[in-house]
Short mmCIF file of C-alpha atoms in Angstrom, two decimals:
data_model
loop_
_atom_site.label_atom_id
_atom_site.label_comp_id
_atom_site.label_asym_id
_atom_site.label_seq_id
_atom_site.Cartn_x
_atom_site.Cartn_y
_atom_site.Cartn_z
CA MET A 1 -28.37 -4.07 1.33
CA LYS A 2 -27.26 -4.09 4.96
CA VAL A 3 -23.49 -4.55 5.15
CA GLY A 4 -21.10 -5.02 8.06
CA VAL A 5 -17.39 -4.27 7.79
CA ILE A 6 -15.14 -5.52 10.58
CA GLY A 7 -11.94 -3.50 10.70
CA THR A 8 -11.69 0.23 9.97
CA GLY A 9 -8.18 0.27 8.63
CA TYR A 10 -7.28 1.24 5.11
CA VAL A 11 -9.23 -1.52 3.33
CA GLY A 12 -12.19 -1.61 5.72
CA LEU A 13 -12.79 2.12 5.76
CA VAL A 14 -12.59 2.49 1.98
CA THR A 15 -14.82 -0.56 1.47
CA GLY A 16 -17.45 0.63 3.94
CA ALA A 17 -17.50 4.21 2.67
CA CYS A 18 -17.74 3.27 -1.00
CA LEU A 19 -20.50 0.69 -0.41
CA ALA A 20 -22.44 3.32 1.52
CA GLU A 21 -21.89 5.82 -1.29
CA VAL A 22 -24.05 3.73 -3.65
CA GLY A 23 -26.92 3.42 -1.17
CA ASN A 24 -26.15 0.48 1.08
CA ARG A 25 -26.55 0.67 4.87
CA VAL A 26 -23.09 0.02 6.27
CA MET A 27 -21.92 -0.50 9.83
CA CYS A 28 -18.17 -0.48 10.39
CA HIS A 29 -16.82 -2.16 13.51
CA ASP A 30 -13.53 -1.77 15.32
CA THR A 31 -12.34 -2.78 18.78
CA ASP A 32 -10.49 0.53 19.15
CA SER A 33 -13.08 2.75 20.82
CA ALA A 34 -10.96 5.90 20.44
CA LYS A 35 -10.72 5.28 16.71
CA ILE A 36 -14.48 4.75 16.45
CA GLN A 37 -15.08 8.02 18.31
CA ARG A 38 -12.81 9.83 15.86
CA LEU A 39 -14.66 8.34 12.90
CA GLN A 40 -18.04 9.20 14.39
CA ALA A 41 -16.81 12.80 14.69
CA GLY A 42 -15.70 12.79 11.04
CA ASP A 43 -11.99 12.57 11.82
CA ILE A 44 -10.37 10.19 9.30
CA PRO A 45 -7.28 8.47 10.75
CA ILE A 46 -5.65 7.88 7.33
CA TYR A 47 -4.96 10.10 4.35
CA GLU A 48 -6.59 8.93 1.14
CA PRO A 49 -7.71 11.39 -1.55
CA GLY A 50 -11.50 11.72 -1.68
CA LEU A 51 -12.21 9.45 1.29
CA GLU A 52 -12.95 12.15 3.86
CA ARG A 53 -15.72 13.66 1.73
CA ILE A 54 -17.40 10.29 1.14
CA VAL A 55 -17.25 9.33 4.81
CA ALA A 56 -18.68 12.70 5.88
CA ARG A 57 -21.47 12.61 3.28
CA ASN A 58 -22.61 9.09 4.13
CA ASN A 59 -22.18 9.54 7.86
CA GLN A 60 -24.45 12.57 7.67
CA ALA A 61 -26.99 10.58 5.61
CA ALA A 62 -26.91 7.77 8.22
CA ARG A 63 -25.85 5.24 5.57
CA LEU A 64 -22.44 4.80 7.21
CA ARG A 65 -22.11 4.18 10.92
CA PHE A 66 -19.23 3.26 13.22
CA THR A 67 -19.51 1.08 16.31
CA THR A 68 -17.71 -1.18 18.77
CA ASP A 69 -20.82 -3.39 19.11
CA LEU A 70 -19.94 -6.49 17.12
CA HIS A 71 -23.13 -8.38 18.00
CA ASN A 72 -25.22 -5.61 16.46
CA VAL A 73 -23.15 -5.56 13.28
CA VAL A 74 -23.21 -9.33 12.82
CA ASN A 75 -26.96 -9.69 13.29
CA GLN A 76 -28.02 -6.75 11.17
CA ALA A 77 -25.81 -7.43 8.16
CA GLU A 78 -26.69 -9.58 5.17
CA VAL A 79 -23.02 -9.51 4.17
CA ILE A 80 -20.12 -9.23 6.64
CA PHE A 81 -16.70 -8.22 5.35
CA ILE A 82 -13.61 -9.19 7.33
CA ALA A 83 -11.08 -6.42 6.68
CA VAL A 84 -8.47 -6.70 9.42
CA GLY A 85 -4.71 -6.76 9.10
CA THR A 86 -2.61 -9.77 8.16
CA PRO A 87 0.94 -8.60 8.99
CA SER A 88 4.05 -10.66 8.38
CA ASP A 89 4.91 -13.15 11.08
CA GLU A 90 8.52 -13.81 12.04
CA ASP A 91 8.85 -16.58 9.44
CA GLY A 92 7.38 -14.40 6.68
CA SER A 93 3.96 -16.04 6.76
CA ALA A 94 0.79 -13.98 7.03
CA ASP A 95 -0.36 -13.63 10.63
CA LEU A 96 -4.00 -14.75 10.62
CA SER A 97 -4.64 -14.21 14.32
CA HIS A 98 -6.80 -11.12 13.73
CA VAL A 99 -8.82 -12.81 10.97
CA LEU A 100 -9.47 -15.94 13.02
CA THR A 101 -10.34 -13.91 16.11
CA VAL A 102 -12.97 -12.07 14.07
CA ALA A 103 -14.27 -15.40 12.76
CA LYS A 104 -14.53 -16.71 16.33
CA ASN A 105 -16.38 -13.59 17.43
CA ILE A 106 -18.78 -13.89 14.49
CA GLY A 107 -19.50 -17.50 15.46
CA GLN A 108 -20.20 -16.46 19.04
CA ALA A 109 -22.64 -13.72 17.95
CA LEU A 110 -24.29 -15.04 14.77
CA GLU A 111 -28.04 -15.60 14.99
CA LYS A 112 -29.26 -15.20 11.39
CA PRO A 113 -28.18 -16.39 7.93
CA THR A 114 -25.38 -14.32 6.44
CA VAL A 115 -22.49 -14.28 3.99
CA VAL A 116 -19.03 -13.74 5.49
CA VAL A 117 -16.49 -12.32 3.05
CA ASN A 118 -12.72 -12.33 3.44
CA LYS A 119 -11.58 -8.91 2.17
CA SER A 120 -8.23 -9.13 3.91
CA THR A 121 -5.29 -10.51 1.95
CA VAL A 122 -5.05 -14.06 3.26
CA PRO A 123 -3.19 -17.28 2.35
CA VAL A 124 -4.85 -19.98 0.30
CA GLY A 125 -7.17 -22.03 2.48
CA THR A 126 -8.12 -19.22 4.85
CA ALA A 127 -11.78 -19.16 3.75
CA GLU A 128 -12.07 -22.76 4.85
CA ARG A 129 -10.37 -22.00 8.18
CA VAL A 130 -12.78 -19.10 8.76
CA ARG A 131 -15.71 -21.37 7.94
CA GLU A 132 -14.47 -24.02 10.38
CA THR A 133 -13.88 -21.45 13.12
CA ILE A 134 -17.38 -19.98 12.83
CA GLN A 135 -18.97 -23.43 12.72
CA ARG A 136 -17.01 -24.57 15.77
CA GLU A 137 -18.39 -21.63 17.78
CA LEU A 138 -21.94 -22.29 16.56
CA ASP A 139 -21.60 -25.94 17.57
CA ALA A 140 -20.32 -24.90 21.00
CA ARG A 141 -23.44 -22.77 21.40
CA GLY A 142 -25.64 -25.63 20.22
CA VAL A 143 -27.28 -23.52 17.49
CA THR A 144 -27.74 -23.99 13.76
CA VAL A 145 -27.37 -20.94 11.53
CA ASP A 146 -26.89 -21.05 7.77
CA PHE A 147 -23.87 -19.06 6.59
CA ASP A 148 -21.28 -19.13 3.85
CA VAL A 149 -17.72 -17.83 3.54
CA ALA A 150 -16.48 -16.21 0.34
CA SER A 151 -13.25 -14.63 -0.83
CA ASN A 152 -13.37 -11.17 -2.38
CA PRO A 153 -9.83 -9.78 -2.45
CA GLU A 154 -9.25 -6.04 -2.71
CA PHE A 155 -7.19 -4.44 -5.46
CA LEU A 156 -6.88 -0.92 -4.08
CA LYS A 157 -3.88 1.27 -4.73
CA GLU A 158 -3.03 3.60 -1.88
CA GLY A 159 -3.49 7.13 -3.16
CA ALA A 160 -6.18 6.02 -5.62
CA ALA A 161 -8.24 3.63 -3.50
CA VAL A 162 -11.57 5.41 -3.80
CA GLN A 163 -11.22 5.58 -7.58
CA ASP A 164 -10.21 1.92 -7.70
CA PHE A 165 -13.22 0.83 -5.64
CA MET A 166 -15.75 2.94 -7.50
CA TYR A 167 -14.36 2.02 -10.93
CA PRO A 168 -12.75 -1.43 -10.55
CA ASP A 169 -10.97 -3.25 -13.37
CA ARG A 170 -12.15 -6.59 -11.96
CA ILE A 171 -14.32 -7.89 -9.13
CA ILE A 172 -13.19 -11.33 -8.02
CA ILE A 173 -15.68 -13.47 -6.16
CA GLY A 174 -14.52 -16.80 -4.78
CA ALA A 175 -17.51 -18.84 -3.61
CA LYS A 176 -19.05 -22.28 -4.06
CA ARG A 177 -22.70 -21.58 -3.47
CA GLU A 178 -24.71 -20.00 -6.25
CA ASN A 179 -26.80 -17.92 -3.84
CA THR A 180 -23.59 -16.47 -2.32
CA ARG A 181 -22.30 -15.56 -5.75
CA GLU A 182 -25.59 -13.86 -6.63
CA THR A 183 -25.68 -11.94 -3.34
CA LEU A 184 -22.21 -10.52 -3.97
CA ARG A 185 -22.93 -9.88 -7.63
CA GLU A 186 -25.98 -7.87 -6.57
CA LEU A 187 -23.93 -5.94 -4.00
CA TYR A 188 -21.37 -4.99 -6.65
CA GLN A 189 -23.89 -4.20 -9.39
CA PRO A 190 -23.45 -0.40 -9.07
CA PHE A 191 -19.74 -0.83 -9.85
CA ASN A 192 -20.35 -3.19 -12.75
CA ARG A 193 -22.37 -1.18 -15.27
CA THR A 194 -20.11 -0.56 -18.27
CA ARG A 195 -19.14 -4.23 -18.67
CA ASP A 196 -19.26 -7.39 -16.62
CA LYS A 197 -16.19 -7.15 -14.41
CA VAL A 198 -17.18 -10.00 -12.09
CA LEU A 199 -14.90 -13.03 -12.23
CA LEU A 200 -16.33 -16.08 -10.45
CA MET A 201 -14.02 -18.76 -9.09
CA ASP A 202 -13.37 -21.00 -6.11
CA THR A 203 -12.07 -19.48 -2.89
CA ALA A 204 -8.56 -20.92 -3.22
CA SER A 205 -8.12 -19.42 -6.68
CA ALA A 206 -9.45 -16.07 -5.51
CA GLU A 207 -7.03 -16.03 -2.57
CA LEU A 208 -4.07 -16.91 -4.77
CA THR A 209 -5.05 -14.33 -7.41
CA LYS A 210 -4.46 -11.52 -4.94
CA TYR A 211 -0.98 -12.74 -4.02
CA ALA A 212 -0.03 -13.51 -7.61
CA SER A 213 -1.14 -10.04 -8.73
CA ASN A 214 0.98 -8.24 -6.16
CA ALA A 215 3.92 -10.57 -6.76
CA ILE A 216 4.05 -9.93 -10.51
CA LEU A 217 3.99 -6.17 -9.92
CA ALA A 218 6.78 -6.46 -7.35
CA THR A 219 8.69 -8.62 -9.85
CA LYS A 220 8.45 -5.94 -12.54
CA ILE A 221 9.79 -3.33 -10.13
CA SER A 222 12.72 -5.47 -9.01
CA PHE A 223 13.49 -6.44 -12.61
CA MET A 224 13.67 -2.79 -13.66
CA ASN A 225 15.86 -1.93 -10.69
CA GLU A 226 18.19 -4.79 -11.63
CA MET A 227 18.31 -3.48 -15.21
CA ALA A 228 18.89 0.07 -13.94
CA ASN A 229 21.94 -0.97 -11.96
CA LEU A 230 23.24 -2.88 -14.98
CA ALA A 231 22.59 0.08 -17.28
CA GLU A 232 24.57 2.30 -14.96
CA ALA A 233 27.52 -0.09 -15.02
CA LEU A 234 27.38 -0.30 -18.83
CA GLY A 235 26.96 3.42 -19.46
CA ALA A 236 23.39 3.11 -20.75
CA ASP A 237 20.40 5.24 -19.74
CA ILE A 238 17.64 3.14 -18.16
CA GLU A 239 15.02 5.80 -18.98
CA LYS A 240 15.69 5.32 -22.68
CA VAL A 241 15.76 1.57 -22.21
CA ARG A 242 12.43 1.77 -20.36
CA THR A 243 10.69 3.67 -23.14
CA GLY A 244 12.05 1.21 -25.68
CA MET A 245 10.80 -1.74 -23.65
CA GLY A 246 7.40 -0.26 -22.91
CA ALA A 247 6.65 0.35 -26.58
CA ASP A 248 6.18 -3.40 -26.89
CA PRO A 249 2.49 -3.99 -26.05
CA ARG A 250 3.41 -7.33 -24.50
CA ILE A 251 5.41 -5.41 -21.89
CA GLY A 252 3.71 -2.03 -21.58
CA TYR A 253 4.76 0.93 -19.45
CA HIS A 254 3.10 0.09 -16.15
CA PHE A 255 5.41 -0.71 -13.23
CA ILE A 256 8.66 -0.51 -15.19
CA TYR A 257 9.97 2.58 -13.44
CA PRO A 258 13.31 2.15 -11.67
CA GLY A 259 13.75 3.74 -8.28
CA ALA A 260 14.69 3.30 -4.65
CA GLY A 261 12.70 0.08 -4.15
CA TYR A 262 9.11 -0.72 -3.26
CA GLY A 263 7.55 -0.53 0.19
CA GLY A 264 4.08 -0.18 1.69
CA SER A 265 1.66 -2.50 3.40
CA CYS A 266 1.18 -4.95 0.53
CA PHE A 267 4.08 -5.85 -1.75
CA PRO A 268 6.73 -6.65 0.89
CA LYS A 269 4.51 -8.74 3.15
CA ASP A 270 2.66 -10.44 0.28
CA VAL A 271 5.88 -11.51 -1.44
CA ARG A 272 7.14 -12.91 1.87
CA ALA A 273 3.85 -14.70 2.49
CA LEU A 274 3.87 -16.21 -1.00
CA ILE A 275 7.44 -17.44 -0.49
CA HIS A 276 6.35 -19.06 2.77
CA MET A 277 3.33 -20.69 1.13
CA ALA A 278 5.50 -22.03 -1.67
CA GLN A 279 8.09 -23.47 0.68
CA GLU A 280 5.43 -25.09 2.86
CA ASN A 281 4.24 -26.89 -0.25
CA GLY A 282 7.67 -28.06 -1.39
CA HIS A 283 8.31 -25.30 -3.94
CA PRO A 284 11.60 -23.35 -3.63
CA ALA A 285 10.17 -20.02 -4.92
CA ALA A 286 13.55 -18.99 -6.35
CA LEU A 287 12.15 -16.13 -8.42
CA LEU A 288 10.18 -14.64 -5.52
CA LYS A 289 13.23 -14.83 -3.25
CA ALA A 290 15.24 -12.95 -5.88
CA VAL A 291 12.53 -10.29 -6.15
CA GLU A 292 12.72 -9.70 -2.41
CA ALA A 293 16.51 -9.74 -2.32
CA VAL A 294 16.81 -7.23 -5.18
CA ASN A 295 14.34 -4.92 -3.48
CA ASN A 296 16.13 -5.07 -0.15
CA ARG A 297 19.40 -4.18 -1.87
CA GLN A 298 17.80 -1.39 -3.87
CA LYS A 299 16.69 0.39 -0.72
CA SER A 300 20.38 0.94 0.06
CA ARG A 301 21.23 2.26 -3.42
CA LEU A 302 20.84 5.94 -2.59
CA PHE A 303 23.00 5.63 0.51
CA GLU A 304 25.68 3.87 -1.54
CA LYS A 305 25.62 6.72 -4.07
CA ILE A 306 25.85 9.33 -1.32
CA GLN A 307 28.76 7.49 0.27
CA THR A 308 30.56 7.21 -3.06
CA HIS A 309 30.15 10.89 -3.84
CA PHE A 310 31.62 11.91 -0.48
CA ASN A 311 34.37 9.27 -0.72
CA GLY A 312 32.99 7.42 2.26
CA HIS A 313 33.04 10.49 4.51
CA VAL A 314 29.36 11.04 5.26
CA ALA A 315 29.85 11.83 8.95
CA GLY A 316 29.18 15.48 9.68
CA LYS A 317 27.40 16.05 6.39
CA THR A 318 23.82 17.33 6.24
CA ILE A 319 21.59 15.43 3.82
CA ALA A 320 18.15 16.70 2.82
CA ILE A 321 15.45 14.14 2.00
CA TRP A 322 12.35 14.94 -0.03
CA GLY A 323 9.58 12.36 0.30
CA LEU A 324 9.15 9.95 3.22
CA THR A 325 6.02 7.92 2.45
CA PHE A 326 6.41 4.72 0.46
CA LYS A 327 4.59 6.35 -2.48
CA PRO A 328 2.86 9.69 -3.19
CA ASN A 329 -0.70 10.55 -2.12
CA THR A 330 -0.63 8.58 1.11
CA ASP A 331 0.58 9.04 4.68
CA ASP A 332 1.74 5.41 4.86
CA ILE A 333 5.44 4.91 5.66
CA ARG A 334 5.36 1.15 6.19
CA GLU A 335 8.59 -0.38 4.83
CA ALA A 336 9.29 2.88 2.97
CA PRO A 337 12.77 3.21 1.37
CA SER A 338 13.15 6.56 3.15
CA LEU A 339 13.29 4.82 6.54
CA VAL A 340 16.22 2.69 5.42
CA LEU A 341 18.06 5.72 4.03
CA ILE A 342 17.50 7.83 7.15
CA LYS A 343 18.76 5.07 9.44
CA GLN A 344 21.85 4.47 7.28
CA LEU A 345 22.68 8.18 7.21
CA LEU A 346 22.23 8.61 10.95
CA ASP A 347 24.30 5.49 11.66
CA ALA A 348 27.04 6.94 9.46
CA GLY A 349 27.08 10.16 11.47
CA ALA A 350 25.21 12.39 9.05
CA ARG A 351 22.54 14.93 9.90
CA VAL A 352 19.18 14.52 8.12
CA GLN A 353 16.71 17.28 7.23
CA ALA A 354 13.53 15.75 5.83
CA TYR A 355 10.17 16.82 4.46
CA ASP A 356 7.04 15.05 3.20
CA PRO A 357 3.59 16.53 2.46
CA LYS A 358 1.71 13.86 4.46
CA GLY A 359 4.16 11.53 6.19
CA MET A 360 5.80 13.77 8.79
CA ALA A 361 3.74 12.66 11.79
CA ALA A 362 4.26 8.99 11.00
CA VAL A 363 8.04 9.45 10.68
CA ALA A 364 8.14 11.41 13.93
CA ASP A 365 6.35 8.53 15.66
CA TYR A 366 8.59 5.94 13.97
CA PHE A 367 11.93 7.46 15.03
CA GLY A 368 10.82 9.34 18.14
CA PRO A 369 13.05 12.15 19.42
CA THR A 370 16.24 11.53 17.45
CA GLU A 371 19.42 13.52 17.49
CA ASN A 372 20.47 14.74 14.03
CA LEU A 373 17.02 14.18 12.48
CA SER A 374 15.01 17.32 11.70
CA LEU A 375 11.54 17.25 10.16
CA CYS A 376 11.13 20.52 8.30
CA GLU A 377 8.12 22.70 7.42
CA ASP A 378 8.62 22.47 3.66
CA GLU A 379 10.97 21.09 1.03
CA TYR A 380 13.15 24.19 0.77
CA ALA A 381 13.58 24.38 4.53
CA ALA A 382 14.86 20.81 4.36
CA ALA A 383 17.27 21.75 1.55
CA THR A 384 18.69 24.81 3.33
CA ASP A 385 22.42 24.44 4.00
CA ALA A 386 22.36 20.74 3.07
CA ASP A 387 25.42 19.12 1.52
CA ALA A 388 23.19 17.05 -0.77
CA LEU A 389 19.52 16.41 -1.51
CA ALA A 390 18.05 12.93 -1.96
CA LEU A 391 14.60 12.63 -3.52
CA VAL A 392 12.97 9.39 -2.34
CA THR A 393 9.22 9.80 -3.01
CA GLU A 394 7.97 11.43 -6.20
CA TRP A 395 5.23 13.74 -4.88
CA LYS A 396 3.92 15.98 -7.69
CA ARG A 397 4.98 19.15 -5.88
CA PHE A 398 8.61 18.03 -6.27
CA TRP A 399 8.53 17.49 -10.03
CA SER A 400 8.76 21.03 -11.40
CA VAL A 401 11.52 22.24 -9.15
CA ASP A 402 13.32 25.52 -9.82
CA PHE A 403 16.88 24.23 -9.95
CA GLN A 404 18.44 27.65 -9.49
CA THR A 405 16.37 28.31 -6.35
CA LEU A 406 17.22 24.85 -5.06
CA LYS A 407 20.90 25.42 -5.71
CA ASN A 408 20.79 28.66 -3.75
CA HIS A 409 19.41 26.80 -0.73
CA LEU A 410 21.94 23.97 -0.79
CA ARG A 411 25.40 24.27 0.74
CA GLN A 412 26.73 21.92 -1.92
CA PRO A 413 24.88 21.56 -5.26
CA VAL A 414 24.39 17.78 -5.23
CA LEU A 415 21.18 15.92 -6.18
CA PHE A 416 20.36 12.24 -5.78
CA ASP A 417 17.19 11.57 -7.78
CA GLY A 418 15.83 8.31 -6.42
CA ARG A 419 12.87 8.26 -8.83
CA ASN A 420 14.36 9.74 -12.03
CA ILE A 421 11.76 12.53 -12.14
CA TRP A 422 14.18 15.34 -12.97
CA ASN A 423 15.90 16.16 -16.22
CA PRO A 424 19.61 15.57 -15.58
CA TYR A 425 20.68 17.96 -18.35
CA GLN A 426 18.63 20.83 -16.93
CA ALA A 427 19.98 20.11 -13.45
CA ARG A 428 23.57 20.15 -14.72
CA GLU A 429 23.00 23.33 -16.73
CA ALA A 430 21.92 24.97 -13.46
CA GLY A 431 25.25 23.95 -11.95
CA LEU A 432 24.00 20.97 -9.96
CA ILE A 433 25.73 17.62 -9.71
CA TYR A 434 23.07 15.04 -10.61
CA TYR A 435 22.87 11.34 -9.81
CA GLY A 436 19.90 9.25 -10.93
CA ILE A 437 19.02 5.56 -10.85
CA GLY A 438 20.40 3.73 -13.86
CA ARG A 439 21.63 6.87 -15.60
CA PRO A 440 25.22 7.34 -16.74
#
């Protein structure tokens, strides 16, 4: 099948590469010519395990191409995916300007029947707005072209996106027309062999499913962080509480890990967008507001612990930070807890020495040249002569730390474990002062 993907960001690039991997002819479009040139040369602008190999393999086989020529993409493709960003607007709503601009451009270029698919995370009713926008442009041109608009939300985890696309747990198709449903079912057939993972529904339900899925996961995280803070106040160990909770199959162990708060490109903006949608429709969204408020507070938890340990005298101290991305196995720092901690420490007069396996360039761009912020070559360089170490992102290379070696690098033997990955008893036996999240 000939497929067009408009937008070569995280979702668009993974979608295009994985569809090409199973034999489709895919053309990915972006308005950023420099980015397209990088992709044509095999230079992947994001870090995602396994993606570079798939892009290179399919680029070489001419199944995956990159272009700035939208007219060519639109009129060659049988299916056109819209995969552009929908960032938060000032009022928390999803900014649809990029999506609707793409729809307008499709309407101005479309000459043959096609299926347009919203892959971007968009508010309920967007499929209809895209349909109206395309039709308005066709009417302005005085042409009649048969097309349909479907919703096919992505459920890709950063750090495991290729695996998630190639082996999905569900494939949601929101469409009215039977021929549209069958076209998309056929497109996804290679990913649907072991069992039927396709869930057919209307576009509004498909759009809401994406938001509801992210919101429930964010809710679980905020709930566990709330429980962790309570456990700490009561002298209980949240890690023991977590294992006791997770043993109940109705609860399970997924997403009940306390920590320094969630970040990234999805959960924060999707919770805000869902709150906005609810309020626009007369619903107060009290639970979602609480989820967001708890998460915003949790991002300050490590700083509060550091302040408490030093009796409020953080100025002049050197704090090492391990992990800057919002989660492991990505270079994405959007709304990462580390950014909040770094700013709070710098504002308090501390010096920060930080390291991350993949997020250093993004953090350097985010803060620019900043006095008292050093980005170090490895984790032990960051720890050298630091008065304390704060772990913020649980990269695997940080898990099996040699506590004695770490202690020898630190000026003061103080650990703040923002993800509860270390054994507090082993740390204390090595002579380190250990603080976790929700641990007595």
